């Protein structure tokens, strides 16, 4: 019986958990544990009727989930009915006319393409910001939202004592482009569109990074018991006077002709706006009439969204080429007959991976549809099979690396193909060096990608360690590189010897080891020798380091070529251990404790508390369990957590007691900036 099988697996995993976390005596390898957990996850997914909120799979889920408090919406966050045709807008208009049987006005607004947010104000102060979540409850992201400068924290004028206002958080195009440029330079995965970038940013655990992302917000919907106006437009105008950003592109329309003119005007003018829009929203203006029309199960009958068509073009696929990145990931790119799309000439489109090529059933010479939705890089969405006269060769993903000829590999569970020849494949070598010298790594001035290419072509650079044996006369001898640049490079190389250990770990370019993971590794192992010797078991014991990263680190240090490189870097004088100062800043007051943070705090932000816990040797976990040592409890702690804590007998520690427990009265200066 499947039920028995599920139960047996749960018991077994619980026992292993107990052995590991309580007894500190694991009886099974992490690899075997993960395999069993995966098996259970699959069984549970196939048999939702046996769901149990206390299953070991749920513990994993909630621990991974971010540390945001879940909050129930007072008014559910509904979505809007969607249409792509003006005929359906007409149908909507008719339904409203018949439903009301009296005169009515429609408010036409732009449909902003970001991530929705609901703000609660009490006596003119922002008290809570919650994401849409599943519509009934969302994440409390107040700390992050407070960093958005265009959102008023205190209102001005004559506002009601209690109300909610909803709107859209957006990342302006200019910020999005800049962020992606930076990510590209770091070979980090790019955000596909500003919407993803905005929602990703809002879910980050560090409000300081959120603040640097320069998000913006427009508001379009007010809710509350006693709103000041019976007109939607009236409430928005008042909200503007209290300090909210309300779009200027809002118009009251009485006829379908006026609505149609609004659509046509903004389908063109929206391209000049600083933020992304994907349609317009029509709303009945009178709140009384809104009430009379009511709701369907999912959306209001008094509003509808008209979505702009994504711009499309048809063109010919001439060939597919393959690009190899720093990590060895191979990206297929379609070469097309040039075609005009949204004001630019498109010649190339991303094909993402082998599965997508297969799903499209692509053949050379096919006429393909190219679309530029909210995405920056156009994509091929379909093949016009009727236009096939002679069928060209089927596009088959390559088997060997186009740069070095090595056989490509595909990691389990990943869509991308990789060239494994990381130490001899030219774009990978050059990419590794570009990463090594980049700003957030060794920050070596003067060594841009062109110079690296020049040095590579002249056999002066084959490995990151070669950077430290570059000689001024060798550099000056090169064409295009004057003596000033040569001295510049030398100075930059010298200065990089002071770069702290955690950044050196990041600079090595170990797969899956980004900036944050590098810091975690540096703080956990203290020096390169210890990191070199670390085992998968030791690595996964570090907070937020999973099996995939651990395997990659072990594999990196198992390669003698990498050890040789590290030894050369050591000889060159790079920082290969954590500075004394940082070592000492790390305390052990919370060593071995699992702590849940819940509620809102007065003296420090949640992120500061998280950093304090980690710096004192503790572990910050997301959900309460019998293994939780205590809860650092602020005000308005979530009722679920409170209930669970009571039933498990987990004690609550308030802010002041917590700070005295670690013997620090004002840790801000000591703690922020060190870990993050
Ligand atoms: S009104 C009950 N107005 O589109 C209706 N929504 O599918 C509340 N959106 O969740 C929404 N611009 O995230 C409204 N001017 C606008 C909007 C807008 C963008 C988003 C919002 C909503 C979704 C509806």
XYZ file of C-alpha atoms and ligand atoms in Angstrom:
700
model
C 0.000 0.000 0.000
C 1.289 3.438 -0.907
C 0.023 4.869 2.375
C 2.125 2.402 4.371
C 5.119 3.100 2.190
C 4.756 6.853 2.802
C 4.336 6.326 6.530
C 7.401 4.061 6.701
C 9.527 6.605 4.854
C 8.346 9.404 7.141
C 9.238 7.355 10.236
C 12.622 6.470 8.849
C 13.452 10.072 7.914
C 12.258 11.331 11.288
C 14.603 8.892 12.973
C 17.515 10.059 10.802
C 16.649 13.665 11.557
C 16.655 12.870 15.263
C 19.985 11.082 15.005
C 21.501 13.979 13.127
C 20.112 17.033 14.910
C 19.494 15.791 18.428
C 22.094 13.096 18.927
C 24.641 14.563 16.495
C 25.213 10.988 15.405
C 24.127 10.577 11.790
C 23.376 7.006 10.827
C 23.168 7.579 7.073
C 25.047 9.737 4.531
C 23.514 13.036 3.398
C 23.336 11.655 -0.085
C 21.206 8.680 1.020
C 19.060 10.951 3.188
C 18.385 13.288 0.247
C 17.515 10.347 -1.993
C 14.962 9.065 0.531
C 13.528 12.517 1.023
C 13.157 12.907 -2.720
C 11.412 9.566 -2.908
C 8.964 10.703 -0.227
C 8.406 14.046 -1.958
C 7.530 12.251 -5.166
C 5.140 9.853 -3.440
C 3.436 12.719 -1.628
C 3.112 14.734 -4.806
C 1.471 11.754 -6.545
C -0.825 11.142 -3.555
C -1.960 14.477 -2.152
C -4.684 12.663 -0.214
C -2.005 11.542 2.267
C -0.744 15.083 2.931
C 0.503 15.732 6.443
C 1.718 19.137 7.568
C 4.160 17.442 9.910
C 5.812 15.304 7.248
C 9.636 15.679 7.016
C 9.108 17.081 3.513
C 7.197 20.016 5.001
C 10.051 20.791 7.353
C 12.405 21.068 4.410
C 9.971 23.313 2.554
C 9.392 25.719 5.356
C 13.043 25.909 6.304
C 13.943 26.818 2.770
C 11.125 29.329 2.511
C 12.297 32.804 3.341
C 11.939 34.113 6.845
C 8.935 36.304 6.049
C 5.922 36.196 8.286
C 2.739 35.114 6.504
C -0.157 37.507 6.968
C -3.818 36.942 6.060
C -5.323 39.646 3.819
C -8.282 41.451 5.384
C -9.708 41.760 1.853
C -8.564 38.968 -0.488
C -6.291 40.094 -3.329
C -8.265 39.160 -6.407
C -7.094 39.209 -9.980
C -8.824 40.736 -12.966
C -10.533 39.110 -15.911
C -8.209 39.355 -18.920
C -8.926 40.095 -22.531
C -6.824 40.678 -25.608
C -9.563 41.984 -27.896
C -11.547 45.177 -28.081
C -14.617 43.064 -28.891
C -14.401 41.588 -25.404
C -14.009 45.077 -23.936
C -17.261 45.841 -25.690
C -18.864 42.735 -24.121
C -17.686 43.918 -20.702
C -19.195 47.342 -21.323
C -22.512 45.762 -22.290
C -22.546 43.499 -19.224
C -21.971 46.492 -16.963
C -24.655 48.537 -18.774
C -27.222 45.760 -18.405
C -26.182 44.963 -14.852
C -26.563 48.555 -13.666
C -29.308 49.826 -15.901
C -28.295 53.413 -15.169
C -25.591 55.848 -16.251
C -22.041 54.968 -15.299
C -18.469 56.090 -15.765
C -15.402 53.938 -16.393
C -11.940 54.830 -15.168
C -9.219 53.810 -17.635
C -5.803 53.184 -16.092
C -2.533 51.713 -17.215
C -1.890 48.136 -16.188
C 1.519 48.232 -14.560
C 3.614 45.097 -15.023
C 5.344 44.554 -11.702
C 4.477 42.759 -8.516
C 1.413 43.675 -6.486
C 1.533 44.920 -2.934
C -1.008 45.794 -0.265
C -0.119 48.508 2.248
C -1.940 49.097 5.540
C -1.894 52.560 7.102
C -2.971 53.305 10.635
C -3.240 56.911 11.762
C -1.183 57.984 8.788
C 1.699 55.539 9.321
C 2.631 52.577 7.185
C 2.253 49.572 9.450
C 2.395 46.649 7.061
C 3.238 45.725 3.483
C 2.119 42.313 2.269
C 2.614 40.593 -1.095
C -0.279 39.022 -2.933
C 0.854 35.457 -2.064
C -2.007 33.101 -2.854
C -4.568 35.922 -2.705
C -5.726 35.016 0.817
C -2.409 35.405 2.568
C 0.946 36.832 1.582
C 4.452 37.590 2.890
C 5.046 40.490 5.239
C 7.754 42.413 3.387
C 7.406 45.676 5.331
C 11.144 46.107 5.977
C 11.892 45.827 2.268
C 9.014 48.031 1.179
C 10.151 50.733 3.561
C 13.276 51.126 1.436
C 11.212 52.211 -1.571
C 11.549 55.928 -1.577
C 8.332 56.696 -3.437
C 6.221 54.960 -0.793
C 5.170 57.369 1.978
C 5.928 56.095 5.486
C 3.881 58.880 7.049
C 1.014 60.564 5.245
C 0.219 64.214 5.004
C -3.182 65.957 4.881
C -6.557 64.626 5.868
C -6.410 60.850 5.595
C -8.766 58.251 7.105
C -7.484 56.585 10.307
C -7.463 53.065 8.822
C -7.234 51.961 5.231
C -5.425 49.692 2.803
C -4.009 50.779 -0.511
C -2.875 48.457 -3.274
C -0.514 49.038 -6.097
C 2.350 47.682 -8.113
C 6.027 47.598 -7.211
C 8.163 48.126 -10.265
C 11.780 48.183 -11.280
C 12.295 51.032 -13.767
C 13.798 49.985 -17.116
C 16.963 52.014 -16.485
C 17.618 50.271 -13.147
C 16.797 46.899 -14.694
C 19.242 47.422 -17.582
C 21.993 48.509 -15.211
C 21.365 45.559 -12.870
C 21.510 43.097 -15.733
C 24.706 44.704 -17.067
C 26.278 44.168 -13.667
C 24.990 40.617 -13.468
C 26.319 39.873 -16.937
C 29.765 41.110 -15.940
C 29.593 38.789 -12.923
C 28.253 35.941 -15.089
C 25.229 35.765 -12.836
C 21.933 34.682 -14.322
C 20.105 37.615 -15.904
C 16.581 38.644 -14.920
C 14.240 37.986 -17.845
C 12.169 41.122 -17.287
C 11.649 43.962 -14.780
C 8.682 42.110 -13.224
C 10.834 39.155 -12.170
C 13.558 41.515 -11.033
C 11.091 43.488 -8.883
C 9.502 40.445 -7.258
C 12.885 38.772 -6.754
C 14.205 41.921 -5.090
C 11.180 42.238 -2.826
C 11.759 38.726 -1.499
C 15.387 39.339 -0.582
C 16.401 38.973 3.033
C 18.622 42.007 3.071
C 16.807 45.378 2.961
C 20.114 47.133 2.251
C 20.333 45.378 -1.123
C 16.653 46.069 -1.751
C 17.323 49.751 -1.115
C 20.142 49.758 -3.675
C 17.825 48.346 -6.336
C 15.824 51.602 -6.568
C 12.330 50.154 -6.864
C 9.329 52.354 -7.560
C 5.592 51.959 -6.895
C 2.286 53.153 -8.355
C -1.012 52.807 -6.481
C -4.422 52.124 -7.993
C -6.891 50.738 -5.475
C -8.028 51.828 -2.027
C -9.915 49.671 0.468
C -11.411 50.380 3.873
C -14.585 50.676 5.906
C -15.049 54.433 5.543
C -13.412 55.703 2.392
C -13.590 59.466 1.858
C -15.159 59.387 -1.631
C -17.789 57.235 -3.311
C -15.786 57.507 -6.517
C -12.727 55.351 -7.235
C -11.187 58.341 -9.050
C -11.975 60.595 -6.051
C -10.164 58.289 -3.634
C -7.142 58.074 -5.923
C -6.931 61.863 -6.199
C -7.057 62.143 -2.410
C -4.448 59.405 -2.057
C -2.228 61.462 -4.316
C -2.626 64.413 -1.925
C -1.552 62.225 1.035
C 1.699 61.434 -0.767
C 1.082 58.338 -2.920
C 2.312 58.022 -6.460
C -0.775 57.835 -8.657
C -0.382 57.572 -12.421
C -1.175 60.621 -14.551
C -2.342 58.252 -17.262
C -5.810 57.890 -15.749
C -8.934 59.005 -17.570
C -12.647 58.931 -16.872
C -14.485 57.624 -19.954
C -18.196 57.472 -20.629
C -18.302 55.840 -24.046
C -16.620 52.902 -25.754
C -15.105 55.304 -28.282
C -13.303 57.129 -25.502
C -12.067 53.794 -24.100
C -10.833 52.762 -27.525
C -8.987 56.073 -27.978
C -7.308 55.562 -24.575
C -6.176 52.062 -25.588
C -4.758 53.237 -28.897
C -3.021 56.234 -27.386
C -1.290 54.239 -24.647
C -0.352 51.250 -26.795
C 2.046 53.710 -28.444
C 2.925 56.130 -25.650
C 3.658 53.430 -23.070
C 6.931 52.756 -24.896
C 8.225 56.085 -23.571
C 7.353 55.351 -19.948
C 10.133 54.646 -17.424
C 8.407 51.446 -16.241
C 6.819 48.389 -17.877
C 3.091 48.236 -18.619
C 1.255 45.360 -20.253
C -2.259 46.651 -20.784
C -4.965 48.892 -19.466
C -7.488 48.352 -16.670
C -11.108 49.510 -16.860
C -13.001 50.072 -13.604
C -16.503 51.244 -12.865
C -15.973 54.566 -11.092
C -18.799 54.569 -8.534
C -18.140 52.410 -5.462
C -21.889 51.952 -4.978
C -22.195 50.663 -8.513
C -19.140 48.423 -7.921
C -20.930 46.933 -4.922
C -24.073 46.363 -6.958
C -22.175 44.530 -9.662
C -20.254 42.401 -7.166
C -17.783 39.610 -7.823
C -17.460 36.259 -9.515
C -15.493 33.577 -7.633
C -12.190 34.986 -8.840
C -12.545 38.581 -9.939
C -14.710 41.688 -9.740
C -17.545 42.139 -12.256
C -16.841 45.878 -12.191
C -13.353 45.737 -13.737
C -11.469 44.135 -16.608
C -7.912 44.142 -17.924
C -7.191 44.609 -21.609
C -3.737 43.266 -22.405
C -1.591 44.700 -25.172
C -0.489 42.170 -27.766
C 3.153 41.153 -27.423
C 4.843 42.364 -30.561
C 5.525 39.567 -32.991
C 7.340 39.172 -36.280
C 7.906 36.306 -38.686
C 11.327 35.645 -40.140
C 13.615 32.886 -41.428
C 15.910 30.768 -39.278
C 19.270 30.599 -41.068
C 21.435 28.755 -38.573
C 21.985 28.026 -34.926
C 25.248 28.913 -33.226
C 26.441 28.010 -29.761
C 28.103 30.252 -27.192
C 30.250 28.979 -24.347
C 30.244 31.008 -21.120
C 32.620 31.239 -18.159
C 31.000 28.317 -16.413
C 31.113 26.209 -19.568
C 27.339 26.484 -20.074
C 26.522 26.264 -23.771
C 23.760 28.589 -25.018
C 22.139 28.026 -28.413
C 21.430 31.188 -30.394
C 19.230 31.414 -33.491
C 20.599 33.463 -36.410
C 17.702 35.035 -38.273
C 16.978 37.108 -41.353
C 16.945 40.645 -39.903
C 13.415 41.751 -38.990
C 11.910 44.866 -37.359
C 10.393 44.303 -33.920
C 9.347 46.977 -31.381
C 11.535 49.553 -33.073
C 14.737 47.483 -33.207
C 16.235 45.161 -35.799
C 16.339 41.603 -34.539
C 18.954 39.255 -36.018
C 19.407 36.811 -33.200
C 17.141 35.153 -30.658
C 17.844 32.993 -27.661
C 16.879 29.333 -27.888
C 17.673 28.654 -24.203
C 18.396 24.911 -24.234
C 18.093 21.567 -26.015
C 14.600 20.848 -24.651
C 13.211 24.059 -26.081
C 14.739 23.349 -29.496
C 13.193 19.897 -29.401
C 9.771 21.180 -28.331
C 9.719 23.704 -31.188
C 10.675 20.994 -33.715
C 13.024 23.468 -35.381
C 14.467 22.945 -38.864
C 16.952 25.182 -40.655
C 15.098 27.442 -43.110
C 11.879 27.420 -41.034
C 9.793 30.573 -40.825
C 9.626 31.336 -37.114
C 7.627 33.700 -34.886
C 9.791 36.017 -32.818
C 8.326 37.808 -29.824
C 9.547 40.475 -27.516
C 7.131 40.391 -24.600
C 8.368 41.860 -21.359
C 11.672 40.137 -22.118
C 14.753 41.944 -23.329
C 16.072 39.140 -25.493
C 13.592 38.189 -28.195
C 12.535 34.570 -28.236
C 11.212 32.163 -30.814
C 7.712 31.165 -29.765
C 6.582 28.959 -32.659
C 7.324 27.646 -36.130
C 5.010 28.388 -39.040
C 4.846 24.789 -40.231
C 2.446 25.631 -43.079
C 5.132 27.811 -44.614
C 7.529 24.866 -44.983
C 8.221 24.154 -48.642
C 11.381 22.113 -48.381
C 12.214 20.891 -44.933
C 15.768 21.759 -43.926
C 17.954 19.829 -41.490
C 16.438 19.282 -38.076
C 18.257 21.384 -35.479
C 20.100 18.981 -33.200
C 21.926 20.224 -30.127
C 25.679 19.851 -30.589
C 27.540 17.034 -28.846
C 30.988 18.628 -28.658
C 32.170 22.038 -27.534
C 32.425 24.470 -30.495
C 35.453 26.118 -28.862
C 37.620 23.208 -27.748
C 36.017 20.015 -29.068
C 35.416 18.384 -25.663
C 32.352 16.148 -25.299
C 29.517 18.111 -23.700
C 27.818 16.882 -20.544
C 24.453 17.505 -18.965
C 24.080 17.508 -15.157
C 21.162 15.648 -13.722
C 18.157 17.932 -13.303
C 19.696 20.800 -15.295
C 18.490 22.060 -18.643
C 21.865 23.341 -19.845
C 24.687 21.439 -21.533
C 28.202 22.118 -20.247
C 31.701 21.868 -21.649
C 33.634 20.107 -18.865
C 37.059 21.164 -20.157
C 37.306 24.083 -17.762
C 41.079 24.412 -17.703
C 41.690 24.298 -21.451
C 38.595 25.723 -23.147
C 39.490 29.325 -24.208
C 36.220 31.153 -23.332
C 36.174 29.398 -19.972
C 39.773 30.360 -19.187
C 39.242 33.948 -20.282
C 35.878 34.088 -18.506
C 37.460 32.806 -15.286
C 40.056 35.541 -15.483
C 37.467 38.228 -16.138
C 35.590 37.015 -13.096
C 38.789 36.894 -11.017
C 39.695 40.530 -11.734
C 36.102 41.859 -11.514
C 35.048 44.534 -9.029
C 33.426 42.291 -6.441
C 36.278 39.769 -6.660
C 39.946 40.944 -6.810
C 39.019 44.323 -8.303
C 42.118 44.684 -10.494
C 42.021 47.946 -12.414
C 43.387 47.991 -15.918
C 42.615 44.368 -16.713
C 39.428 44.550 -18.775
C 38.196 41.824 -21.076
C 40.058 43.242 -24.097
C 43.375 43.333 -22.262
C 42.791 39.817 -20.967
C 42.140 38.697 -24.519
C 45.331 40.396 -25.728
C 47.400 38.811 -22.972
C 45.804 35.435 -23.650
C 46.582 35.638 -27.364
C 50.187 36.482 -26.553
C 50.512 33.484 -24.253
C 51.066 35.682 -21.209
C 47.963 34.433 -19.408
C 46.863 30.836 -19.238
C 45.718 30.643 -15.648
C 44.546 33.135 -13.013
C 47.826 32.754 -11.132
C 49.746 34.020 -14.193
C 48.345 37.475 -13.415
C 50.850 37.662 -10.545
C 53.849 36.924 -12.716
C 53.166 39.527 -15.417
C 56.299 41.638 -15.957
C 56.312 45.280 -17.009
C 58.709 44.715 -19.997
C 56.486 41.877 -21.308
C 53.469 44.140 -21.098
C 55.103 47.143 -22.714
C 56.295 45.006 -25.616
C 52.698 44.317 -26.592
C 51.175 46.417 -29.294
C 48.248 48.562 -28.104
C 49.439 48.567 -24.513
C 51.369 51.666 -23.521
C 53.693 51.920 -20.531
C 51.078 53.851 -18.571
C 48.616 50.967 -18.877
C 51.347 48.504 -17.965
C 52.157 50.352 -14.721
C 48.442 50.672 -14.047
C 48.009 46.926 -14.323
C 50.974 46.323 -12.064
C 49.596 48.682 -9.422
C 46.183 47.005 -9.594
C 47.746 43.565 -9.256
C 49.779 44.687 -6.221
C 46.741 46.212 -4.549
C 44.717 43.059 -5.027
C 47.024 41.285 -2.584
C 45.163 43.086 0.187
C 41.733 41.839 -0.895
C 40.196 39.933 2.044
C 40.028 36.146 2.091
C 36.250 35.879 1.549
C 36.584 37.744 -1.741
C 39.536 35.577 -2.783
C 37.275 32.531 -2.277
C 34.656 34.183 -4.497
C 37.296 35.123 -7.095
C 38.412 31.491 -7.551
C 35.252 30.954 -9.585
C 34.167 27.672 -8.024
C 30.898 26.670 -9.659
C 27.840 27.681 -7.580
C 29.982 29.697 -5.155
C 28.672 33.245 -5.411
C 29.522 36.169 -3.161
C 27.324 35.121 -0.234
C 28.322 31.464 -0.311
C 31.991 32.496 -0.474
C 31.518 34.537 2.699
C 29.814 31.647 4.443
C 32.690 29.330 3.479
C 35.338 31.800 4.583
C 33.679 32.351 7.952
C 33.066 28.651 8.494
C 36.558 27.373 7.563
C 38.755 30.419 8.323
C 41.549 29.568 5.884
C 42.221 27.965 2.515
C 43.911 24.882 3.968
C 40.809 23.983 5.992
C 38.566 24.674 3.019
C 40.751 22.470 0.805
C 40.353 19.588 3.214
C 36.607 20.039 3.828
C 34.287 17.118 3.181
C 30.773 17.172 1.764
C 29.418 16.420 5.251
C 31.284 19.362 6.799
C 30.230 21.671 4.016
C 26.501 20.921 4.170
C 26.620 21.524 7.925
C 27.249 25.193 7.089
C 24.036 27.234 6.991
C 22.565 27.535 3.490
C 25.155 25.261 1.863
C 23.441 22.352 0.162
C 24.613 19.149 -1.451
C 25.059 20.730 -4.894
C 27.422 23.468 -3.674
C 29.243 21.057 -1.365
C 29.910 18.583 -4.202
C 31.162 21.396 -6.396
C 33.594 22.677 -3.729
C 34.970 19.191 -3.074
C 35.344 18.567 -6.791
C 37.186 21.871 -7.255
C 39.778 21.070 -4.605
C 40.165 17.498 -5.856
C 41.667 18.824 -9.093
C 45.504 19.021 -8.794
C 45.572 21.886 -11.297
C 43.419 23.997 -8.987
C 45.643 23.177 -6.015
C 48.674 24.220 -8.072
C 46.943 27.522 -8.904
C 46.093 28.123 -5.256
C 49.665 27.420 -4.189
C 50.923 29.957 -6.724
C 48.406 32.523 -5.460
C 49.582 31.826 -1.924
C 53.205 32.377 -2.937
C 52.192 35.609 -4.660
C 50.984 36.855 -1.266
C 47.195 36.788 -1.542
C 45.098 36.727 1.645
C 44.425 33.062 2.246
C 42.890 33.298 5.716
C 40.299 35.357 7.510
C 41.752 38.475 9.104
C 42.342 38.420 12.884
C 39.846 41.229 13.264
C 37.062 39.259 11.617
C 37.943 36.090 13.466
C 37.681 37.891 16.771
C 34.430 39.623 15.888
C 32.929 36.180 15.736
C 31.595 35.095 19.089
C 30.238 31.789 20.296
C 27.450 32.881 22.638
C 24.869 31.052 20.521
C 27.013 28.124 19.391
C 24.901 25.137 18.360
C 21.531 26.836 18.911
C 18.673 26.864 16.379
C 16.769 30.118 16.642
C 13.555 31.249 14.968
C 12.995 35.000 14.501
C 9.365 36.101 14.605
C 7.451 39.383 14.789
C 8.631 42.973 14.479
C 11.433 44.574 16.474
C 12.348 47.985 17.814
C 16.093 47.958 18.310
C 17.345 46.112 15.225
C 15.958 44.852 11.963
C 15.285 41.162 11.393
C 18.307 41.021 9.109
C 20.539 42.514 11.744
C 19.308 39.909 14.197
C 19.929 37.211 11.631
C 23.504 38.440 11.183
C 23.991 38.593 14.968
C 22.794 35.004 15.387
C 25.117 33.742 12.683
C 28.017 35.739 13.983
C 27.550 34.299 17.432
C 27.679 30.758 16.043
C 23.905 30.138 16.045
C 21.650 29.006 13.240
C 18.642 31.029 12.102
C 15.847 28.681 10.992
C 12.511 29.490 9.405
C 10.057 27.236 11.192
C 9.423 26.165 14.760
C 10.084 22.523 15.582
C 11.036 20.462 18.605
C 14.646 21.209 17.665
C 14.196 24.964 18.005
C 16.260 26.233 20.941
C 14.143 29.382 21.370
C 12.195 32.006 19.473
C 13.497 35.548 19.310
C 10.057 37.089 19.624
C 9.124 40.635 18.647
C 5.720 42.245 18.581
C 2.812 40.844 16.563
C 4.293 37.396 16.347
C 2.458 35.171 13.841
C -0.376 33.200 15.516
C 0.688 29.936 13.831
C 4.191 30.159 15.240
C 2.898 31.112 18.671
C 0.572 28.124 18.752
C 3.291 25.769 17.623
C 5.762 27.162 20.161
C 3.255 26.670 22.958
C 2.427 23.123 21.942
C 6.115 22.160 21.702
C 7.125 24.062 24.814
C 9.656 26.207 22.914
C 10.427 29.316 24.930
C 10.129 32.909 23.709
C 12.936 35.399 24.280
C 12.267 39.112 23.817
C 14.637 41.616 22.256
C 16.135 42.974 25.451
C 16.723 39.568 27.011
C 18.267 38.367 23.769
C 20.723 41.248 23.624
C 21.716 40.819 27.246
C 22.062 37.085 26.620
C 24.804 37.744 24.111
C 26.100 40.524 26.286
C 25.893 43.213 23.690
C 23.845 46.299 24.129
C 24.201 47.943 20.810
C 25.573 45.513 18.272
C 24.740 47.463 15.123
C 28.198 48.821 14.513
C 29.922 45.586 15.339
C 27.691 43.411 13.242
C 26.454 45.059 10.126
C 28.818 45.098 7.227
C 30.914 42.232 8.432
C 28.911 39.347 7.138
C 26.854 41.069 4.490
S -6.900 46.752 -9.934
C -9.713 43.808 -7.767
N -5.415 48.356 -11.396
O -2.940 43.469 -12.390
C -8.841 44.473 -8.722
N -4.615 46.164 -10.990
O -4.794 40.887 -12.774
C -7.576 44.922 -8.156
N -2.395 45.726 -11.967
O -3.251 41.987 -9.235
C -6.545 45.267 -9.141
N -2.094 47.717 -12.843
O -1.150 43.356 -9.732
C -5.537 47.124 -10.857
N -4.192 49.899 -12.628
C -4.315 48.691 -12.091
C -3.307 47.710 -12.239
C -3.497 46.448 -11.680
C -1.567 46.521 -12.654
C -2.107 44.311 -11.639
C -2.332 43.956 -10.196
C -3.446 42.960 -10.190
C -3.389 42.419 -11.577
C -4.784 42.010 -11.996
